Amino acid sequence: DTGVSQDPRHKITKRGQNVTFRCDPISEHNRLYWYRQTLGQGPEFLTYFQNEAQLEKSRLLSDRFSAERPKGSFSTLEIQRTEQGDSAMYLCASSLLAGSYEQYFGPGTRLTVT
Amino acid sequence: SQQGEEDPQALSIQEGENATMNCSYKTSINNLQWYRQNSGRGLVHLILIRSNEREKHSGRLRVTLDTSKKSSSLLITASRAADTASYFCATYTGANSKLTFGKGITLSVRP
């Protein structure tokens, strides 16, 4: 399967702990996006990369959140000092640089902060 | 902030019937996309319509776009139980490559 993959699929952590999620995009896709989705809502944009450059960060992304995409391949999203309000589904998507604007989503990582 | 607003919030129909979902948005767009999400899963792209298009078809899907009213509709014909899912419209303004999603419509298709 050459789709977008995310790891882990589920993460339960205690408040105050750090967590890191990984996303592997479709190999030829230059753009990679992170979204957060809470129950009953649509995905909300967090940040996106073009190759290894992080081009935009949402104001939703507090300084406890950091994302990287070394070498323009996989990406990681780290949340430090997790809070209960961080509980959500974290979705990764990728797309081609030019042409199609369609985004391909991974299955998501569901984070529960207890 | 979420630009798109779908209507209705929930829709329940019988298998074989058509399902119509509406989306309104606030700012000028480059294109509008519809996605489907099965419970607890990632989103799947269904169809994209550009701002200079008025109607587009893909299989059992028909999407329309009215830029003067800033609205779009998605029609699923001859619905199946497998169409049961949440449907989201998302707008792309071209300014920074991000999609802005609505809150979604929950579609239930009864067998």
PDB file of C-alpha atoms in Angstrom:
ATOM      1  CA  ASP A   1       0.000   0.000   0.000  1.00  0.00           C
ATOM      2  CA  THR A   2       1.567   3.312  -1.065  1.00  0.00           C
ATOM      3  CA  GLY A   3      -0.858   5.599   0.773  1.00  0.00           C
ATOM      4  CA  VAL A   4      -0.138   7.940   3.660  1.00  0.00           C
ATOM      5  CA  SER A   5       0.692   6.083   6.852  1.00  0.00           C
ATOM      6  CA  GLN A   6       0.687   7.298  10.436  1.00  0.00           C
ATOM      7  CA  ASP A   7       2.124   5.796  13.569  1.00  0.00           C
ATOM      8  CA  PRO A   8       0.905   5.096  16.173  1.00  0.00           C
ATOM      9  CA  ARG A   9      -2.781   4.767  15.435  1.00  0.00           C
ATOM     10  CA  HIS A  10      -3.702   5.271  19.072  1.00  0.00           C
ATOM     11  CA  LYS A  11      -1.842   6.876  21.947  1.00  0.00           C
ATOM     12  CA  ILE A  12      -2.945   7.187  25.550  1.00  0.00           C
ATOM     13  CA  THR A  13      -0.767   9.371  27.717  1.00  0.00           C
ATOM     14  CA  LYS A  14      -0.895  11.090  31.052  1.00  0.00           C
ATOM     15  CA  ARG A  15      -1.125  14.834  31.311  1.00  0.00           C
ATOM     16  CA  GLY A  16       2.300  16.416  31.297  1.00  0.00           C
ATOM     17  CA  GLN A  17       3.970  13.728  29.210  1.00  0.00           C
ATOM     18  CA  ASN A  18       5.488  14.335  25.790  1.00  0.00           C
ATOM     19  CA  VAL A  19       4.256  12.461  22.733  1.00  0.00           C
ATOM     20  CA  THR A  20       5.552  12.163  19.183  1.00  0.00           C
ATOM     21  CA  PHE A  21       3.637  11.082  16.104  1.00  0.00           C
ATOM     22  CA  ARG A  22       5.048  10.064  12.759  1.00  0.00           C
ATOM     23  CA  CYS A  23       3.665  10.494   9.257  1.00  0.00           C
ATOM     24  CA  ASP A  24       4.983   8.899   6.079  1.00  0.00           C
ATOM     25  CA  PRO A  25       3.530  10.635   3.016  1.00  0.00           C
ATOM     26  CA  ILE A  26       3.108   9.260  -0.481  1.00  0.00           C
ATOM     27  CA  SER A  27       6.669   9.120  -1.736  1.00  0.00           C
ATOM     28  CA  GLU A  28       6.443  11.548  -4.653  1.00  0.00           C
ATOM     29  CA  HIS A  29       4.429  14.155  -2.742  1.00  0.00           C
ATOM     30  CA  ASN A  30       6.273  17.337  -1.873  1.00  0.00           C
ATOM     31  CA  ARG A  31       3.682  18.826   0.443  1.00  0.00           C
ATOM     32  CA  LEU A  32       2.783  17.451   3.842  1.00  0.00           C
ATOM     33  CA  TYR A  33       0.083  18.778   6.149  1.00  0.00           C
ATOM     34  CA  TRP A  34      -0.944  18.213   9.760  1.00  0.00           C
ATOM     35  CA  TYR A  35      -4.521  18.682  10.921  1.00  0.00           C
ATOM     36  CA  ARG A  36      -6.283  18.194  14.241  1.00  0.00           C
ATOM     37  CA  GLN A  37      -9.843  16.944  14.481  1.00  0.00           C
ATOM     38  CA  THR A  38     -12.000  16.878  17.582  1.00  0.00           C
ATOM     39  CA  LEU A  39     -15.283  15.027  17.935  1.00  0.00           C
ATOM     40  CA  GLY A  40     -18.054  16.424  15.790  1.00  0.00           C
ATOM     41  CA  GLN A  41     -15.791  18.901  14.028  1.00  0.00           C
ATOM     42  CA  GLY A  42     -13.973  19.030  10.734  1.00  0.00           C
ATOM     43  CA  PRO A  43     -10.190  18.891  10.562  1.00  0.00           C
ATOM     44  CA  GLU A  44      -8.402  22.096  11.540  1.00  0.00           C
ATOM     45  CA  PHE A  45      -5.143  23.022   9.867  1.00  0.00           C
ATOM     46  CA  LEU A  46      -2.043  22.977  12.076  1.00  0.00           C
ATOM     47  CA  THR A  47       0.966  23.293   9.799  1.00  0.00           C
ATOM     48  CA  TYR A  48       2.367  22.345   6.411  1.00  0.00           C
ATOM     49  CA  PHE A  49       5.688  21.594   4.773  1.00  0.00           C
ATOM     50  CA  GLN A  50       6.913  21.950   1.255  1.00  0.00           C
ATOM     51  CA  ASN A  51       9.765  19.487   1.063  1.00  0.00           C
ATOM     52  CA  GLU A  52      11.677  20.096   4.319  1.00  0.00           C
ATOM     53  CA  ALA A  53      10.579  23.714   4.763  1.00  0.00           C
ATOM     54  CA  GLN A  54       7.798  24.452   7.228  1.00  0.00           C
ATOM     55  CA  LEU A  55       5.878  27.190   5.431  1.00  0.00           C
ATOM     56  CA  GLU A  56       2.978  27.937   7.705  1.00  0.00           C
ATOM     57  CA  LYS A  57       1.889  27.319  11.270  1.00  0.00           C
ATOM     58  CA  SER A  58      -1.609  27.900  12.565  1.00  0.00           C
ATOM     59  CA  ARG A  59      -2.207  29.979  15.651  1.00  0.00           C
ATOM     60  CA  LEU A  60      -3.681  26.747  17.043  1.00  0.00           C
ATOM     61  CA  LEU A  61      -0.141  25.434  17.213  1.00  0.00           C
ATOM     62  CA  SER A  62       1.078  26.587  20.605  1.00  0.00           C
ATOM     63  CA  ASP A  63       4.749  26.563  21.526  1.00  0.00           C
ATOM     64  CA  ARG A  64       4.216  23.105  23.020  1.00  0.00           C
ATOM     65  CA  PHE A  65       3.788  21.768  19.492  1.00  0.00           C
ATOM     66  CA  SER A  66       6.654  21.272  17.083  1.00  0.00           C
ATOM     67  CA  ALA A  67       6.805  19.588  13.716  1.00  0.00           C
ATOM     68  CA  GLU A  68       9.709  18.555  11.556  1.00  0.00           C
ATOM     69  CA  ARG A  69      10.217  17.042   8.156  1.00  0.00           C
ATOM     70  CA  PRO A  70      13.890  16.199   7.859  1.00  0.00           C
ATOM     71  CA  LYS A  71      15.093  15.589   4.299  1.00  0.00           C
ATOM     72  CA  GLY A  72      11.596  16.237   3.001  1.00  0.00           C
ATOM     73  CA  SER A  73      10.403  12.704   3.600  1.00  0.00           C
ATOM     74  CA  PHE A  74       8.551  11.610   6.749  1.00  0.00           C
ATOM     75  CA  SER A  75       7.380  14.104   9.318  1.00  0.00           C
ATOM     76  CA  THR A  76       7.022  14.093  13.091  1.00  0.00           C
ATOM     77  CA  LEU A  77       4.676  16.078  15.280  1.00  0.00           C
ATOM     78  CA  GLU A  78       5.669  16.418  18.916  1.00  0.00           C
ATOM     79  CA  ILE A  79       3.482  17.689  21.714  1.00  0.00           C
ATOM     80  CA  GLN A  80       5.285  18.583  24.920  1.00  0.00           C
ATOM     81  CA  ARG A  81       3.650  18.728  28.348  1.00  0.00           C
ATOM     82  CA  THR A  82       0.368  17.353  27.028  1.00  0.00           C
ATOM     83  CA  GLU A  83      -2.913  18.746  28.331  1.00  0.00           C
ATOM     84  CA  GLN A  84      -6.372  17.164  28.314  1.00  0.00           C
ATOM     85  CA  GLY A  85      -7.401  19.655  25.651  1.00  0.00           C
ATOM     86  CA  ASP A  86      -4.860  18.076  23.314  1.00  0.00           C
ATOM     87  CA  SER A  87      -7.016  14.943  23.084  1.00  0.00           C
ATOM     88  CA  ALA A  88      -8.008  14.686  19.434  1.00  0.00           C
ATOM     89  CA  MET A  89      -7.366  12.875  16.189  1.00  0.00           C
ATOM     90  CA  TYR A  90      -4.194  14.097  14.504  1.00  0.00           C
ATOM     91  CA  LEU A  91      -4.358  13.716  10.747  1.00  0.00           C
ATOM     92  CA  CYS A  92      -1.553  13.889   8.237  1.00  0.00           C
ATOM     93  CA  ALA A  93      -2.069  14.506   4.541  1.00  0.00           C
ATOM     94  CA  SER A  94       0.162  14.904   1.524  1.00  0.00           C
ATOM     95  CA  SER A  95      -0.195  16.309  -1.959  1.00  0.00           C
ATOM     96  CA  LEU A  96       1.779  16.973  -5.099  1.00  0.00           C
ATOM     97  CA  LEU A  97       3.585  20.284  -5.329  1.00  0.00           C
ATOM     98  CA  ALA A  98       1.935  21.396  -8.513  1.00  0.00           C
ATOM     99  CA  GLY A  99      -1.173  20.520 -10.437  1.00  0.00           C
ATOM    100  CA  SER A 100      -3.677  18.669  -8.309  1.00  0.00           C
ATOM    101  CA  TYR A 101      -4.729  20.292  -5.065  1.00  0.00           C
ATOM    102  CA  GLU A 102      -6.214  17.053  -3.813  1.00  0.00           C
ATOM    103  CA  GLN A 103      -4.870  15.965  -0.458  1.00  0.00           C
ATOM    104  CA  TYR A 104      -4.422  12.351   0.510  1.00  0.00           C
ATOM    105  CA  PHE A 105      -5.027  11.642   4.178  1.00  0.00           C
ATOM    106  CA  GLY A 106      -3.575   9.050   6.485  1.00  0.00           C
ATOM    107  CA  PRO A 107      -5.700   7.082   8.961  1.00  0.00           C
ATOM    108  CA  GLY A 108      -4.845   9.441  11.809  1.00  0.00           C
ATOM    109  CA  THR A 109      -3.431   9.093  15.306  1.00  0.00           C
ATOM    110  CA  ARG A 110      -5.998   9.275  18.072  1.00  0.00           C
ATOM    111  CA  LEU A 111      -4.515  10.884  21.180  1.00  0.00           C
ATOM    112  CA  THR A 112      -6.146  10.549  24.573  1.00  0.00           C
ATOM    113  CA  VAL A 113      -4.664  12.550  27.430  1.00  0.00           C
ATOM    114  CA  THR A 114      -5.770  11.341  30.855  1.00  0.00           C
TER     115      THR A 114
ATOM    116  CA  SER B   1     -11.587  28.938  11.893  1.00  0.00           C
ATOM    117  CA  GLN B   2     -13.882  26.883   9.710  1.00  0.00           C
ATOM    118  CA  GLN B   3     -15.069  28.520   6.532  1.00  0.00           C
ATOM    119  CA  GLY B   4     -17.409  25.906   5.143  1.00  0.00           C
ATOM    120  CA  GLU B   5     -20.718  25.173   6.762  1.00  0.00           C
ATOM    121  CA  GLU B   6     -22.589  22.092   5.674  1.00  0.00           C
ATOM    122  CA  ASP B   7     -26.321  21.635   5.754  1.00  0.00           C
ATOM    123  CA  PRO B   8     -28.029  19.588   7.054  1.00  0.00           C
ATOM    124  CA  GLN B   9     -25.900  18.456   9.983  1.00  0.00           C
ATOM    125  CA  ALA B  10     -27.374  14.973   9.773  1.00  0.00           C
ATOM    126  CA  LEU B  11     -29.263  13.128   7.066  1.00  0.00           C
ATOM    127  CA  SER B  12     -30.947   9.735   7.202  1.00  0.00           C
ATOM    128  CA  ILE B  13     -32.261   8.121   4.034  1.00  0.00           C
ATOM    129  CA  GLN B  14     -33.298   4.738   2.684  1.00  0.00           C
ATOM    130  CA  GLU B  15     -30.971   2.769   0.441  1.00  0.00           C
ATOM    131  CA  GLY B  16     -31.628   3.643  -3.178  1.00  0.00           C
ATOM    132  CA  GLU B  17     -32.683   7.209  -2.451  1.00  0.00           C
ATOM    133  CA  ASN B  18     -30.649  10.247  -3.409  1.00  0.00           C
ATOM    134  CA  ALA B  19     -28.776  12.285  -0.795  1.00  0.00           C
ATOM    135  CA  THR B  20     -28.204  16.008  -1.206  1.00  0.00           C
ATOM    136  CA  MET B  21     -25.776  17.900   1.008  1.00  0.00           C
ATOM    137  CA  ASN B  22     -25.095  21.611   0.907  1.00  0.00           C
ATOM    138  CA  CYS B  23     -22.087  23.696   1.810  1.00  0.00           C
ATOM    139  CA  SER B  24     -21.755  27.453   2.177  1.00  0.00           C
ATOM    140  CA  TYR B  25     -18.520  29.371   2.511  1.00  0.00           C
ATOM    141  CA  LYS B  26     -17.458  32.934   3.178  1.00  0.00           C
ATOM    142  CA  THR B  27     -14.483  34.008   1.071  1.00  0.00           C
ATOM    143  CA  SER B  28     -13.409  33.716  -2.548  1.00  0.00           C
ATOM    144  CA  ILE B  29     -11.995  30.326  -3.410  1.00  0.00           C
ATOM    145  CA  ASN B  30      -9.745  28.654  -5.936  1.00  0.00           C
ATOM    146  CA  ASN B  31     -11.579  25.343  -5.625  1.00  0.00           C
ATOM    147  CA  LEU B  32     -13.942  23.434  -3.353  1.00  0.00           C
ATOM    148  CA  GLN B  33     -13.507  19.787  -2.448  1.00  0.00           C
ATOM    149  CA  TRP B  34     -15.696  17.152  -0.843  1.00  0.00           C
ATOM    150  CA  TYR B  35     -14.279  14.451   1.407  1.00  0.00           C
ATOM    151  CA  ARG B  36     -15.776  11.404   3.079  1.00  0.00           C
ATOM    152  CA  GLN B  37     -14.786  10.064   6.469  1.00  0.00           C
ATOM    153  CA  ASN B  38     -15.867   6.711   7.817  1.00  0.00           C
ATOM    154  CA  SER B  39     -16.155   6.471  11.574  1.00  0.00           C
ATOM    155  CA  GLY B  40     -12.798   7.000  13.268  1.00  0.00           C
ATOM    156  CA  ARG B  41     -10.840   6.861  10.013  1.00  0.00           C
ATOM    157  CA  GLY B  42      -8.960   9.234   7.742  1.00  0.00           C
ATOM    158  CA  LEU B  43     -10.584  11.317   5.040  1.00  0.00           C
ATOM    159  CA  VAL B  44     -11.006  10.196   1.462  1.00  0.00           C
ATOM    160  CA  HIS B  45     -11.137  12.725  -1.357  1.00  0.00           C
ATOM    161  CA  LEU B  46     -14.322  12.459  -3.407  1.00  0.00           C
ATOM    162  CA  ILE B  47     -14.401  15.283  -5.909  1.00  0.00           C
ATOM    163  CA  LEU B  48     -12.922  18.695  -6.613  1.00  0.00           C
ATOM    164  CA  ILE B  49     -14.631  21.557  -8.435  1.00  0.00           C
ATOM    165  CA  ARG B  50     -12.730  24.659  -9.511  1.00  0.00           C
ATOM    166  CA  SER B  51     -14.096  28.164  -9.166  1.00  0.00           C
ATOM    167  CA  ASN B  52     -14.634  28.466 -12.922  1.00  0.00           C
ATOM    168  CA  GLU B  53     -16.698  25.262 -13.056  1.00  0.00           C
ATOM    169  CA  ARG B  54     -20.383  25.026 -12.298  1.00  0.00           C
ATOM    170  CA  GLU B  55     -21.005  21.288 -12.247  1.00  0.00           C
ATOM    171  CA  LYS B  56     -18.966  18.130 -12.123  1.00  0.00           C
ATOM    172  CA  HIS B  57     -19.773  14.429 -12.119  1.00  0.00           C
ATOM    173  CA  SER B  58     -17.904  11.399 -10.853  1.00  0.00           C
ATOM    174  CA  GLY B  59     -19.732   8.085 -10.847  1.00  0.00           C
ATOM    175  CA  ARG B  60     -22.746   8.479  -8.561  1.00  0.00           C
ATOM    176  CA  LEU B  61     -21.547  11.887  -7.380  1.00  0.00           C
ATOM    177  CA  ARG B  62     -22.630  15.210  -8.759  1.00  0.00           C
ATOM    178  CA  VAL B  63     -21.307  18.451  -7.348  1.00  0.00           C
ATOM    179  CA  THR B  64     -22.387  21.970  -8.203  1.00  0.00           C
ATOM    180  CA  LEU B  65     -20.796  25.276  -7.362  1.00  0.00           C
ATOM    181  CA  ASP B  66     -22.414  28.703  -7.295  1.00  0.00           C
ATOM    182  CA  THR B  67     -19.708  31.266  -6.625  1.00  0.00           C
ATOM    183  CA  SER B  68     -22.203  34.147  -6.596  1.00  0.00           C
ATOM    184  CA  LYS B  69     -23.975  32.530  -3.659  1.00  0.00           C
ATOM    185  CA  LYS B  70     -20.795  31.029  -2.228  1.00  0.00           C
ATOM    186  CA  SER B  71     -22.403  27.633  -2.040  1.00  0.00           C
ATOM    187  CA  SER B  72     -21.951  24.091  -3.274  1.00  0.00           C
ATOM    188  CA  SER B  73     -24.037  20.965  -3.225  1.00  0.00           C
ATOM    189  CA  LEU B  74     -23.102  17.306  -3.344  1.00  0.00           C
ATOM    190  CA  LEU B  75     -25.614  14.817  -4.695  1.00  0.00           C
ATOM    191  CA  ILE B  76     -25.131  11.095  -4.175  1.00  0.00           C
ATOM    192  CA  THR B  77     -27.515   9.150  -6.368  1.00  0.00           C
ATOM    193  CA  ALA B  78     -28.848   5.658  -5.669  1.00  0.00           C
ATOM    194  CA  SER B  79     -27.346   5.604  -2.192  1.00  0.00           C
ATOM    195  CA  ARG B  80     -25.970   2.432  -0.643  1.00  0.00           C
ATOM    196  CA  ALA B  81     -25.479   1.398   2.970  1.00  0.00           C
ATOM    197  CA  ALA B  82     -21.736   1.726   2.351  1.00  0.00           C
ATOM    198  CA  ASP B  83     -22.223   5.473   1.761  1.00  0.00           C
ATOM    199  CA  THR B  84     -22.900   5.859   5.485  1.00  0.00           C
ATOM    200  CA  ALA B  85     -20.198   8.256   6.630  1.00  0.00           C
ATOM    201  CA  SER B  86     -19.452  11.884   7.454  1.00  0.00           C
ATOM    202  CA  TYR B  87     -19.053  14.225   4.507  1.00  0.00           C
ATOM    203  CA  PHE B  88     -17.015  17.415   4.605  1.00  0.00           C
ATOM    204  CA  CYS B  89     -16.657  20.273   2.206  1.00  0.00           C
ATOM    205  CA  ALA B  90     -13.295  22.004   2.150  1.00  0.00           C
ATOM    206  CA  THR B  91     -12.272  25.214   0.456  1.00  0.00           C
ATOM    207  CA  TYR B  92      -8.912  26.058  -1.034  1.00  0.00           C
ATOM    208  CA  THR B  93      -8.100  29.716  -1.536  1.00  0.00           C
ATOM    209  CA  GLY B  94      -4.709  29.163  -3.104  1.00  0.00           C
ATOM    210  CA  ALA B  95      -3.146  31.666  -0.711  1.00  0.00           C
ATOM    211  CA  ASN B  96      -1.199  29.174   1.352  1.00  0.00           C
ATOM    212  CA  SER B  97      -2.177  25.689   0.237  1.00  0.00           C
ATOM    213  CA  LYS B  98      -4.251  24.811   3.263  1.00  0.00           C
ATOM    214  CA  LEU B  99      -7.763  23.415   3.117  1.00  0.00           C
ATOM    215  CA  THR B 100     -10.436  24.873   5.390  1.00  0.00           C
ATOM    216  CA  PHE B 101     -13.051  22.311   6.360  1.00  0.00           C
ATOM    217  CA  GLY B 102     -16.634  22.617   7.513  1.00  0.00           C
ATOM    218  CA  LYS B 103     -18.061  20.712  10.466  1.00  0.00           C
ATOM    219  CA  GLY B 104     -19.402  17.931   8.303  1.00  0.00           C
ATOM    220  CA  ILE B 105     -22.652  16.143   7.575  1.00  0.00           C
ATOM    221  CA  THR B 106     -23.431  12.736   9.013  1.00  0.00           C
ATOM    222  CA  LEU B 107     -25.171  10.594   6.411  1.00  0.00           C
ATOM    223  CA  SER B 108     -26.909   7.395   7.429  1.00  0.00           C
ATOM    224  CA  VAL B 109     -28.205   5.109   4.702  1.00  0.00           C
ATOM    225  CA  ARG B 110     -30.652   2.519   5.980  1.00  0.00           C
ATOM    226  CA  PRO B 111     -30.580  -0.847   4.214  1.00  0.00           C
TER     227      PRO B 111
END
